[in-house]
């Protein structure tokens, strides 16, 4: 128990600090709070001094299992108590649709009609935790001033008491959750209770009393007979645990829905082999009363109905939600998200078509669609101003979902819809909200009129929250992807110059991991009477590597233009790389081509050796002199090697991504490349280049490419 005492007499102590030692401070404060505002459940969270995590200290009115996913909550978590503590303000959620829109994680687990207020427990100097309280679904959509003032004041008083306890180093001790005790023991000796039991036993239908945990506290003989389970096996157990054919999450969900909403709930269940029973649940803050009767109408209807195909009865099961959430984390681009919604969500909710919309520059953008026979019906919305009076724009602007059960209902509110028939008869417009802002809209279309009951709306809105988070990540990924490719295209040559006596072809293939951008580069430069070629690889696969690659390529061009010899070009580039202070290294191969005299002069800096294919088809690896990687040693020298280049000779320059991968022997890979050049080296250069980068011998189909590939082919012609 938590007690607060500051060592003063009770006459001297401030009123806020007079809770005697040994009394359950948190439980009493919570019970008083709930009683004053007529809430039916609540919890107190405490914030430890040493870590930003809210920990549930005590819960009242419901089993703690209802809030099990949130017993420990990070301050940054998107749930009401965390928001209240972090922002030091009262958070109000007026119903299930608002919960689904603002806090989809909670709505997925508890898709029931209830209202919630979360209040910080804080003084001016410190935050000690937070409290939430809930009301049944019948609570007005707004919190009254009286309720707001009472909750704020009560949490303020609790904060002062916790502050006093902290000043005197009195740690909070565990407290027992506040659940109503069974009434059976308290009334067993009274004449009224005995007569009530007799009356209940004479009723022709079953009656069962459940506590807040779902445990059976009383069951009459009729209920035991209908359930076909003895009374002794039912008492003290959970109904769905003692009756095998009730052991289904659907039925337990009805119990949870009744307790959370405090609304009567009902369901029918099949007692094997063919008897349908009707269950009606009457909730209160102390438990539930369950009435059980035979459901003859359902039994008769099912005798004439075809056998069940085993399809789950719930709209979306919890396992489906978890599978969907897991799959959404793997979606990379926007089209991945659209396809996932088409494959997983649309069938689960019975939809036949969908559109995912976003916005840019205050106009609608169609991000993807499935299921429409005429794509122009959808694509005509692309570019529509957000000011147009359509349900798509309205939902995207406001973040409020819209459901239309029939075409008449939609066209009554949006007459302009008459001009864009899509052959569907019902629609759900779901805002995709991430980080508190709309990032798009998902439109689900139905071939037949489709009512959208409250629970279905809440589930669909919750699913939209999961889609929104994936879509936000996908939009960011696609933007980065476009940026990466734009940068790479800007840094590499758009085309190779036409040179006398030389045919050339080049390819660049990005890695399949990361941003699809790296430091591999190549270039071909026309000089006075000759030509220069360069290929290199700046370490890394990111924007920094790509930016440095652009500087290196520009420097090589500049040093070539002023007439430096190959060894001088390499030395100058090496010094530049060191002066830039980028702490990155680069390999490089530079050569000066003189096709008129049939020769090439090369200089190498830690780069893989080039291959030379002679006109007869013989391939050899050129053993070139060279120096260390660029960017390591300012005094490094880079000697040159002259190679004969007869007409028909083919030089193959490449980066290590073409021949290297984990577990692959470099010499074997290089020999394999030579064999392919021997067999296919007479092909036109563009065909040969495509073949070489497409047939990487060390990489199997579907395997990730860990490194970039740059390839430059140079053929001497007579």
XYZ file of C-alpha atoms in Angstrom:
718
model
C 0.000 0.000 0.000
C 1.071 3.584 -0.532
C 0.925 5.894 2.421
C 1.966 9.541 2.570
C 3.228 11.200 5.755
C 5.510 14.238 5.974
C 6.214 13.930 9.729
C 3.810 16.760 10.709
C 0.736 16.352 12.827
C -2.531 16.050 10.972
C -3.478 19.539 12.075
C -0.324 20.998 10.517
C -0.166 18.948 7.326
C -1.664 20.404 4.151
C -5.005 18.935 3.210
C -3.584 17.377 0.063
C -1.051 15.385 2.097
C -3.192 13.972 4.893
C -3.662 10.443 3.541
C -2.683 8.226 6.485
C 0.101 5.696 6.142
C -1.180 2.274 5.159
C -4.175 3.397 3.105
C -4.169 2.517 -0.611
C -3.607 6.000 -2.015
C -3.874 5.204 -5.710
C -6.870 2.883 -5.409
C -8.804 5.320 -3.249
C -8.010 8.270 -5.506
C -9.072 6.318 -8.589
C -12.278 5.002 -6.997
C -13.231 8.506 -5.832
C -12.535 9.931 -9.278
C -14.626 7.301 -11.055
C -17.498 7.625 -8.596
C -17.674 11.399 -8.987
C -17.876 11.335 -12.800
C -19.811 8.008 -13.029
C -17.044 6.294 -15.004
C -17.116 2.498 -15.115
C -13.386 1.710 -15.403
C -10.027 3.372 -15.078
C -6.342 2.984 -14.259
C -3.474 4.897 -12.670
C -0.048 4.896 -14.325
C 3.134 5.971 -12.570
C 6.232 7.399 -14.249
C 9.532 6.190 -12.760
C 12.240 8.799 -12.302
C 14.890 6.889 -14.236
C 13.119 5.969 -17.475
C 10.420 7.403 -19.783
C 7.936 4.557 -19.317
C 4.462 4.711 -17.798
C 3.699 1.644 -15.666
C 0.154 0.659 -14.683
C -0.056 0.714 -10.884
C -3.733 -0.061 -10.322
C -6.824 -0.686 -12.449
C -10.481 -0.520 -11.493
C -13.770 -1.685 -12.955
C -12.391 -4.145 -15.504
C -9.922 -7.032 -15.498
C -6.357 -5.909 -16.122
C -6.286 -8.304 -19.100
C -8.381 -5.773 -21.025
C -5.441 -3.353 -20.920
C -2.669 -5.968 -21.011
C -0.986 -4.555 -24.160
C -0.572 -1.212 -22.366
C 0.587 -2.205 -18.868
C 3.937 -0.561 -19.665
C 3.818 2.321 -22.122
C 6.622 4.450 -23.506
C 6.065 8.195 -23.203
C 6.307 8.480 -26.982
C 3.663 5.794 -27.613
C 0.600 6.944 -29.606
C -1.985 6.203 -26.892
C -4.031 8.615 -24.744
C -2.258 8.194 -21.353
C 1.138 8.762 -22.973
C -0.147 11.842 -24.800
C -1.660 13.198 -21.578
C 1.562 12.735 -19.584
C 3.855 13.976 -22.330
C 1.798 17.048 -23.251
C 0.477 17.722 -19.701
C -3.097 18.089 -20.860
C -6.376 16.201 -20.670
C -7.013 13.960 -23.688
C -10.644 13.207 -24.552
C -11.802 10.467 -26.957
C -15.560 10.640 -27.396
C -16.352 7.272 -28.994
C -15.207 4.295 -31.024
C -14.976 6.109 -34.357
C -12.818 8.846 -32.869
C -10.716 6.184 -31.142
C -10.270 4.336 -34.426
C -9.249 7.553 -36.177
C -6.854 8.917 -33.549
C -5.612 5.765 -31.802
C -6.003 2.819 -34.217
C -3.807 0.516 -32.106
C -6.310 0.664 -29.253
C -9.331 0.419 -31.516
C -7.995 -2.759 -33.139
C -7.803 -4.509 -29.757
C -10.922 -2.913 -28.218
C -13.332 -2.133 -31.100
C -16.227 -1.334 -28.746
C -18.332 1.768 -28.079
C -16.821 3.583 -25.091
C -15.525 7.050 -24.240
C -12.196 7.763 -22.550
C -10.452 10.608 -20.773
C -6.720 10.575 -19.973
C -5.407 13.101 -17.456
C -1.819 13.913 -16.447
C -0.827 13.472 -12.806
C 1.578 16.381 -12.549
C 2.624 19.361 -10.471
C 4.253 22.475 -11.872
C 7.677 20.916 -11.451
C 7.246 17.239 -12.337
C 5.080 14.606 -14.016
C 4.288 11.621 -11.795
C 2.096 9.665 -14.181
C -1.352 9.690 -15.763
C -4.879 8.369 -15.226
C -7.470 7.167 -17.675
C -11.166 6.611 -17.003
C -13.799 5.231 -19.369
C -17.553 5.493 -19.753
C -20.058 3.270 -21.592
C -20.890 4.044 -25.193
C -23.948 6.063 -24.174
C -21.831 8.904 -22.748
C -22.349 12.249 -24.537
C -19.741 12.902 -27.257
C -18.255 15.785 -25.250
C -16.829 15.823 -21.733
C -18.830 18.167 -19.499
C -17.172 21.092 -17.715
C -18.006 19.512 -14.354
C -16.391 16.217 -15.326
C -13.338 17.977 -16.729
C -12.873 20.143 -13.654
C -13.307 17.238 -11.241
C -10.882 14.966 -13.072
C -8.257 17.690 -13.397
C -8.539 18.673 -9.744
C -8.475 15.063 -8.514
C -5.341 14.280 -10.533
C -3.755 17.482 -9.256
C -4.392 16.413 -5.652
C -2.979 12.960 -6.394
C 0.139 14.566 -7.905
C 0.696 16.635 -4.739
C 0.451 13.495 -2.597
C 2.924 11.669 -4.818
C 5.239 14.669 -4.660
C 5.144 14.593 -0.839
C 5.839 10.866 -0.901
C 8.832 11.440 -3.185
C 10.205 14.176 -0.920
C 10.172 11.731 1.981
C 11.508 8.840 -0.144
C 8.317 6.810 0.295
C 8.147 4.588 -2.802
C 4.809 3.490 -4.239
C 3.955 -0.064 -3.214
C 1.820 -2.475 -5.240
C -1.924 -2.091 -4.773
C -4.729 -4.510 -5.509
C -6.903 -3.794 -8.545
C -10.440 -2.715 -7.700
C -12.897 -5.313 -8.963
C -16.365 -5.879 -7.532
C -16.560 -8.856 -5.164
C -19.166 -11.579 -5.768
C -22.377 -10.996 -3.874
C -23.116 -14.677 -3.206
C -21.206 -14.922 0.036
C -22.636 -11.720 1.439
C -26.267 -12.712 0.969
C -26.206 -16.467 1.509
C -27.777 -16.372 4.974
C -30.739 -14.148 4.222
C -34.257 -15.403 3.624
C -34.564 -13.116 0.575
C -31.548 -14.652 -1.085
C -32.875 -18.176 -0.556
C -36.252 -17.265 -2.014
C -34.573 -15.524 -4.960
C -32.587 -18.700 -5.684
C -35.777 -20.745 -5.577
C -37.491 -18.355 -7.969
C -34.584 -18.463 -10.412
C -34.484 -22.270 -10.318
C -38.137 -22.416 -11.428
C -37.580 -20.287 -14.559
C -37.727 -22.178 -17.902
C -34.614 -20.503 -19.309
C -31.009 -20.532 -18.197
C -29.497 -17.829 -15.994
C -25.791 -17.427 -15.308
C -24.015 -14.748 -13.272
C -20.472 -13.821 -14.368
C -18.019 -11.604 -12.504
C -15.819 -9.081 -14.259
C -13.308 -11.805 -15.107
C -16.021 -13.884 -16.776
C -16.086 -16.449 -13.957
C -19.390 -18.151 -13.134
C -20.677 -17.175 -9.692
C -24.196 -18.611 -10.041
C -25.919 -20.908 -12.547
C -29.437 -22.328 -12.428
C -30.396 -25.875 -13.342
C -31.950 -24.841 -16.670
C -28.653 -23.243 -17.773
C -26.683 -26.336 -16.810
C -29.099 -28.494 -18.793
C -28.931 -26.258 -21.855
C -25.134 -26.130 -21.713
C -24.997 -29.872 -20.994
C -22.416 -29.260 -18.249
C -22.992 -29.970 -14.511
C -23.322 -26.982 -12.195
C -20.289 -28.146 -10.207
C -18.056 -27.925 -13.271
C -19.274 -24.427 -14.133
C -18.959 -22.613 -10.804
C -15.777 -20.586 -10.467
C -14.705 -21.103 -14.077
C -14.934 -18.953 -17.170
C -17.912 -19.971 -19.259
C -15.985 -20.329 -22.521
C -13.313 -22.421 -20.767
C -15.754 -24.946 -19.242
C -18.018 -25.349 -22.271
C -15.876 -26.643 -25.169
C -18.142 -25.436 -27.976
C -18.091 -21.900 -26.510
C -14.269 -21.822 -26.612
C -14.207 -19.389 -29.533
C -12.781 -15.829 -29.500
C -16.022 -14.600 -31.066
C -18.007 -15.415 -27.916
C -15.400 -14.062 -25.527
C -15.399 -10.901 -27.618
C -19.129 -10.417 -26.892
C -18.399 -10.543 -23.151
C -15.636 -7.957 -23.578
C -17.886 -5.767 -25.732
C -20.672 -5.827 -23.131
C -18.312 -4.888 -20.273
C -16.535 -2.118 -22.187
C -19.683 -0.531 -23.625
C -22.073 -1.429 -20.753
C -24.591 -2.191 -23.502
C -26.577 -5.413 -23.764
C -24.896 -7.858 -26.136
C -26.094 -11.106 -27.655
C -24.999 -13.976 -29.845
C -26.104 -17.411 -30.949
C -23.922 -20.528 -30.700
C -24.285 -24.056 -32.012
C -24.394 -26.746 -29.317
C -23.377 -29.980 -31.046
C -24.745 -31.702 -32.896
C -27.405 -29.292 -34.130
C -29.045 -27.207 -31.376
C -28.642 -23.438 -31.565
C -28.728 -21.485 -28.288
C -29.259 -17.769 -27.835
C -27.154 -15.884 -25.262
C -28.078 -12.419 -24.047
C -25.617 -10.548 -21.808
C -26.779 -7.822 -19.410
C -23.743 -5.933 -18.071
C -23.246 -3.752 -15.009
C -20.196 -2.413 -13.184
C -20.168 -5.554 -10.998
C -20.390 -8.218 -13.709
C -22.838 -9.698 -16.179
C -26.103 -11.597 -16.086
C -26.514 -14.055 -18.952
C -29.845 -15.430 -20.168
C -29.698 -18.622 -22.246
C -32.583 -19.884 -24.381
C -33.095 -22.178 -27.347
C -32.956 -20.330 -30.671
C -35.531 -22.274 -32.635
C -35.701 -19.746 -35.484
C -31.977 -20.057 -36.163
C -32.127 -23.843 -35.877
C -34.956 -24.048 -38.435
C -33.190 -21.637 -40.786
C -29.930 -23.585 -40.622
C -31.608 -26.930 -41.297
C -32.528 -25.605 -44.739
C -29.251 -23.767 -45.291
C -26.229 -25.250 -47.069
C -23.425 -26.486 -44.796
C -20.933 -23.954 -43.548
C -17.694 -23.653 -45.466
C -15.777 -22.869 -42.310
C -15.451 -19.149 -43.044
C -14.753 -17.177 -39.838
C -17.744 -15.266 -38.522
C -15.837 -12.179 -37.479
C -15.284 -9.376 -39.961
C -11.539 -9.407 -39.324
C -10.004 -11.772 -36.785
C -7.170 -10.752 -34.506
C -4.813 -13.127 -36.319
C -5.685 -11.413 -39.601
C -4.920 -8.029 -38.062
C -1.555 -9.267 -36.798
C -0.764 -10.863 -40.168
C -1.724 -7.647 -41.917
C 0.369 -5.505 -39.568
C 3.332 -7.815 -40.148
C 2.871 -7.736 -43.916
C 2.559 -3.938 -43.940
C 5.948 -3.613 -42.262
C 7.439 -5.420 -45.274
C 5.748 -3.188 -47.861
C 8.442 -1.011 -49.436
C 6.867 1.194 -52.091
C 3.403 2.653 -52.622
C 2.437 -0.059 -55.108
C 3.387 -2.700 -52.529
C 0.890 -1.120 -50.113
C -1.847 -0.930 -52.755
C -1.343 -4.587 -53.687
C -1.379 -5.646 -50.046
C -4.665 -3.828 -49.413
C -6.129 -5.483 -52.515
C -4.944 -8.951 -51.469
C -5.605 -8.823 -47.720
C -8.027 -6.095 -46.624
C -10.526 -5.798 -49.474
C -11.455 -9.519 -49.393
C -11.671 -9.492 -45.578
C -14.276 -6.708 -45.594
C -16.117 -7.963 -48.690
C -15.057 -5.170 -51.033
C -14.711 -5.756 -54.777
C -12.558 -2.752 -55.741
C -10.370 -0.098 -54.173
C -8.579 3.166 -54.854
C -5.743 4.675 -52.817
C -5.484 8.448 -53.137
C -2.932 10.979 -51.968
C -2.408 14.674 -52.549
C 0.276 16.944 -53.932
C 0.140 20.695 -54.476
C -3.488 20.787 -53.228
C -4.627 18.282 -55.837
C -5.718 14.660 -55.661
C -3.263 12.037 -56.844
C -4.319 8.487 -57.681
C -1.623 6.336 -56.092
C -3.111 3.023 -57.198
C -6.333 1.116 -57.828
C -7.619 -2.422 -58.324
C -10.879 -4.002 -59.456
C -12.169 -1.349 -61.895
C -13.064 -2.562 -65.371
C -12.728 0.970 -66.762
C -9.580 2.571 -65.338
C -10.504 5.994 -66.742
C -13.285 6.259 -64.152
C -10.619 6.349 -61.461
C -7.853 8.164 -63.298
C -10.076 11.144 -64.071
C -9.760 12.072 -60.377
C -5.985 12.468 -60.733
C -5.199 16.173 -60.530
C -8.610 17.187 -59.153
C -8.366 20.241 -56.830
C -8.972 19.444 -53.169
C -11.642 22.153 -53.143
C -13.946 20.069 -55.362
C -17.079 18.841 -53.499
C -16.437 15.090 -53.676
C -16.256 12.476 -50.910
C -12.613 11.781 -51.853
C -11.544 15.378 -51.270
C -13.769 15.812 -48.212
C -12.291 12.785 -46.423
C -8.732 13.757 -47.344
C -9.238 17.328 -46.081
C -11.042 16.523 -42.835
C -9.681 13.117 -41.833
C -13.249 11.929 -41.074
C -14.399 8.629 -42.653
C -17.527 8.472 -44.788
C -19.713 5.433 -45.466
C -22.425 5.227 -48.137
C -24.649 2.155 -48.018
C -26.254 2.810 -51.420
C -25.854 4.826 -54.586
C -28.870 6.959 -53.651
C -27.269 7.893 -50.344
C -24.021 8.942 -52.037
C -25.681 10.926 -54.810
C -28.002 12.685 -52.376
C -24.986 14.223 -50.602
C -22.763 14.532 -53.694
C -24.945 15.158 -56.787
C -21.857 15.586 -58.987
C -21.221 11.849 -58.503
C -23.934 11.231 -61.145
C -21.404 12.210 -63.818
C -18.855 9.554 -62.810
C -20.633 6.185 -62.580
C -18.311 3.340 -61.559
C -20.924 0.513 -61.585
C -20.617 0.025 -57.814
C -23.406 0.318 -55.248
C -21.781 1.114 -51.860
C -18.572 2.800 -50.722
C -16.378 3.268 -47.670
C -14.080 6.317 -47.760
C -11.374 5.815 -45.125
C -8.924 8.574 -44.193
C -5.345 7.357 -43.938
C -3.982 9.266 -40.955
C -0.382 8.953 -39.770
C 1.267 11.062 -37.089
C -1.991 12.989 -36.694
C -2.254 14.156 -40.309
C -4.034 12.747 -43.384
C -1.632 11.183 -45.888
C -4.282 9.753 -48.197
C -7.671 8.137 -48.619
C -8.593 4.500 -49.224
C -11.862 3.993 -51.099
C -13.429 0.531 -50.857
C -16.240 -0.170 -53.326
C -18.991 -2.814 -53.165
C -20.926 -4.376 -56.030
C -24.170 -4.482 -53.982
C -25.696 -2.114 -51.406
C -23.843 -2.688 -48.155
C -24.842 -1.484 -44.680
C -21.936 -0.436 -42.478
C -22.782 -1.238 -38.833
C -20.926 0.605 -36.106
C -18.540 -2.230 -35.268
C -17.605 -2.704 -38.916
C -16.924 1.013 -39.297
C -14.632 0.949 -36.265
C -12.713 -2.078 -37.551
C -12.287 -0.573 -41.020
C -11.154 2.754 -39.585
C -8.639 0.920 -37.410
C -7.303 -0.990 -40.391
C -6.990 2.335 -42.202
C -4.656 3.472 -39.422
C -2.342 0.528 -40.148
C -2.489 1.236 -43.884
C -1.707 4.909 -43.269
C 1.506 4.159 -41.404
C 2.658 1.839 -44.190
C 1.655 4.373 -46.853
C 3.569 7.167 -45.133
C 6.713 5.012 -45.079
C 6.146 3.984 -48.699
C 5.709 7.583 -49.879
C 8.941 8.526 -48.131
C 10.727 5.524 -49.623
C 9.501 6.324 -53.134
C 10.586 9.960 -52.732
C 14.053 8.860 -51.577
C 14.196 6.350 -54.407
C 13.410 9.044 -56.984
C 15.966 11.348 -55.384
C 18.616 8.632 -55.404
C 18.063 7.753 -59.044
C 17.925 11.425 -60.031
C 21.210 12.063 -58.258
C 22.848 8.998 -59.799
C 21.679 9.955 -63.279
C 22.993 13.494 -62.789
C 26.413 12.280 -61.648
C 26.963 9.648 -64.355
C 27.326 10.434 -68.081
C 23.995 10.673 -69.880
C 25.684 9.247 -72.991
C 29.145 8.337 -74.205
C 30.855 10.518 -76.823
C 31.544 9.180 -80.296
C 35.289 8.716 -80.689
C 37.309 7.945 -83.822
C 38.672 4.406 -83.756
C 36.799 3.428 -80.555
C 33.413 1.805 -79.945
C 32.111 2.121 -76.388
C 29.258 0.845 -74.224
C 28.642 1.288 -70.499
C 26.222 0.063 -67.854
C 25.501 0.958 -64.243
C 23.464 -1.418 -62.038
C 22.692 -0.358 -58.447
C 22.745 -2.629 -55.430
C 19.359 -4.064 -54.460
C 19.787 -3.025 -50.829
C 19.789 0.478 -49.381
C 18.983 3.523 -51.512
C 19.944 2.037 -54.921
C 22.764 4.552 -55.093
C 26.480 4.199 -54.640
C 29.963 5.360 -55.508
C 30.672 3.383 -58.694
C 31.387 5.591 -61.708
C 32.781 5.609 -65.224
C 33.513 8.223 -67.883
C 34.854 8.583 -71.397
C 36.508 11.892 -72.328
C 37.524 13.199 -75.761
C 40.996 14.826 -75.769
C 43.242 16.333 -78.439
C 43.757 13.490 -80.916
C 43.172 10.849 -78.236
C 40.638 9.760 -75.617
C 40.663 9.082 -71.880
C 38.577 6.561 -69.988
C 38.128 6.123 -66.247
C 36.278 3.726 -63.987
C 36.220 3.799 -60.190
C 34.458 2.968 -56.972
C 34.096 5.257 -53.949
C 33.388 3.121 -50.886
C 29.814 3.198 -49.585
C 26.258 2.990 -50.898
C 24.749 6.281 -49.851
C 24.404 9.916 -50.819
C 27.811 10.786 -49.343
C 29.538 8.191 -51.516
C 27.609 9.322 -54.578
C 28.429 12.985 -53.939
C 32.132 12.239 -53.534
C 32.014 10.111 -56.667
C 30.721 13.115 -58.583
C 33.609 15.240 -57.322
C 36.181 12.581 -58.264
C 34.725 12.165 -61.746
C 34.724 15.943 -62.284
C 38.319 16.208 -61.069
C 39.496 13.480 -63.457
C 37.824 15.305 -66.325
C 39.460 18.588 -65.322
C 42.956 17.105 -64.960
C 42.540 15.345 -68.307
C 41.438 18.567 -69.994
C 44.594 20.427 -68.936
C 46.722 17.675 -70.465
C 48.089 15.851 -67.441
C 49.631 12.443 -68.049
C 47.822 9.401 -66.607
C 50.120 9.129 -63.562
C 49.654 12.857 -62.854
C 45.870 12.574 -63.137
C 45.925 9.880 -60.482
C 48.263 11.794 -58.158
C 46.201 14.981 -58.440
C 42.945 13.113 -57.785
C 44.512 11.407 -54.772
C 45.573 14.760 -53.266
C 42.105 16.219 -53.921
C 40.433 13.329 -52.129
C 42.671 13.863 -49.092
C 42.063 17.624 -49.132
C 38.291 17.064 -49.120
C 38.654 15.241 -45.785
C 35.803 12.861 -46.528
C 37.455 9.873 -44.806
C 36.395 7.728 -47.751
C 38.651 5.837 -50.139
C 38.266 5.192 -53.834
C 39.635 2.672 -56.282
C 40.276 3.916 -59.778
C 41.568 2.816 -63.190
C 42.547 5.533 -65.669
C 43.744 5.043 -69.238
C 44.759 7.204 -72.159
C 43.681 5.677 -75.489
C 45.612 6.194 -78.733
C 43.748 4.097 -81.319
C 45.672 5.651 -84.214
C 48.895 4.111 -82.899
C 47.186 0.999 -81.466
C 48.077 1.490 -77.810
C 46.685 2.430 -74.387
C 48.535 3.789 -71.337
C 46.984 2.826 -67.996
C 47.374 3.747 -64.318
C 45.691 1.874 -61.489
C 44.822 2.761 -57.863
C 43.719 -0.379 -56.026
C 41.178 -1.230 -58.714
C 40.451 -4.732 -60.108
C 42.574 -5.391 -63.234
C 40.945 -4.942 -66.655
C 40.497 -7.758 -69.148
C 41.717 -7.608 -72.745
C 40.188 -9.777 -75.457
C 42.369 -10.138 -78.540
C 40.738 -10.279 -82.027
C 41.110 -14.061 -82.095
C 39.045 -14.467 -78.927
C 41.858 -15.025 -76.423
C 41.238 -13.222 -73.122
C 43.854 -12.288 -70.571
C 43.904 -10.335 -67.320
C 46.185 -7.297 -67.643
C 48.887 -7.218 -64.981
C 49.185 -3.481 -64.438
C 51.509 -1.545 -62.216
C 49.660 0.593 -59.697
C 49.464 2.285 -56.346
C 47.232 2.298 -53.270
C 43.622 3.384 -53.079
C 42.996 7.086 -53.574
C 42.604 9.038 -50.342
C 45.096 7.125 -48.186
C 48.642 8.393 -48.803
C 49.425 11.904 -50.034
C 52.870 10.815 -51.261
C 51.646 7.811 -53.223
C 52.782 7.376 -56.833
C 50.864 5.621 -59.580
C 53.126 4.158 -62.317
C 51.752 3.483 -65.782
C 51.682 0.457 -68.074
C 51.425 0.568 -71.869
C 49.259 -2.056 -73.574
C 49.030 -2.810 -77.309
C 45.536 -2.292 -78.659
C 45.219 -3.822 -82.129
C 42.003 -3.305 -84.161
C 39.306 -5.665 -82.913
C 40.715 -5.721 -79.389
C 38.215 -5.341 -76.565
C 39.012 -3.759 -73.194
C 36.679 -4.631 -70.317
C 36.734 -2.244 -67.338
C 34.505 -3.062 -64.371
C 33.978 -2.529 -60.659
C 34.174 -5.337 -58.132
C 30.408 -5.786 -57.901
C 30.570 -7.692 -61.195
C 32.882 -10.401 -59.872
C 32.799 -10.303 -56.081
C 30.283 -11.460 -53.495
C 30.512 -13.098 -50.044
C 31.746 -16.683 -50.315
C 32.904 -16.306 -53.938
C 36.542 -16.833 -54.938
C 37.740 -13.753 -56.843
C 40.053 -15.670 -59.180
C 37.341 -18.159 -60.117
C 34.872 -15.345 -60.775
C 37.433 -13.518 -62.913
C 38.139 -16.695 -64.880
C 34.403 -17.153 -65.433
C 34.139 -13.609 -66.773
C 37.009 -14.365 -69.143
C 35.262 -17.492 -70.468
C 32.089 -15.541 -71.156
C 34.094 -12.910 -73.042
C 35.771 -15.620 -75.110
C 32.389 -17.051 -76.120
C 30.399 -13.847 -76.600
C 33.008 -11.134 -77.163
C 32.176 -10.701 -80.866
C 28.613 -9.542 -80.082
C 27.643 -5.904 -80.599
C 28.818 -4.024 -77.526
C 25.373 -3.074 -76.218
C 24.229 -6.703 -76.345
C 27.451 -7.851 -74.712
C 27.147 -5.253 -71.925
C 23.568 -6.314 -71.153
C 24.596 -9.959 -71.120
C 27.500 -9.408 -68.715
C 25.531 -7.484 -66.084
C 22.511 -9.757 -66.390
C 24.385 -13.041 -65.966
C 26.293 -12.575 -62.744
C 27.514 -16.159 -62.141
C 27.898 -15.731 -58.370
C 24.322 -14.518 -57.746
C 21.238 -16.752 -57.874
C 17.787 -15.576 -58.982
C 16.069 -13.520 -56.302
C 19.254 -13.054 -54.268
C 20.042 -9.522 -53.132
C 22.800 -7.669 -55.009
C 25.047 -6.323 -52.259
C 27.180 -4.044 -54.417
C 26.844 -1.702 -57.373
C 28.179 -2.636 -60.791
C 29.817 -0.276 -63.273
C 30.959 -1.662 -66.618
C 32.765 0.088 -69.487
C 33.539 -1.760 -72.751
C 36.001 -0.262 -75.257
C 36.644 -1.870 -78.654
C 39.335 -0.688 -81.076
C 38.103 -0.536 -84.669
C 40.222 -0.311 -87.824
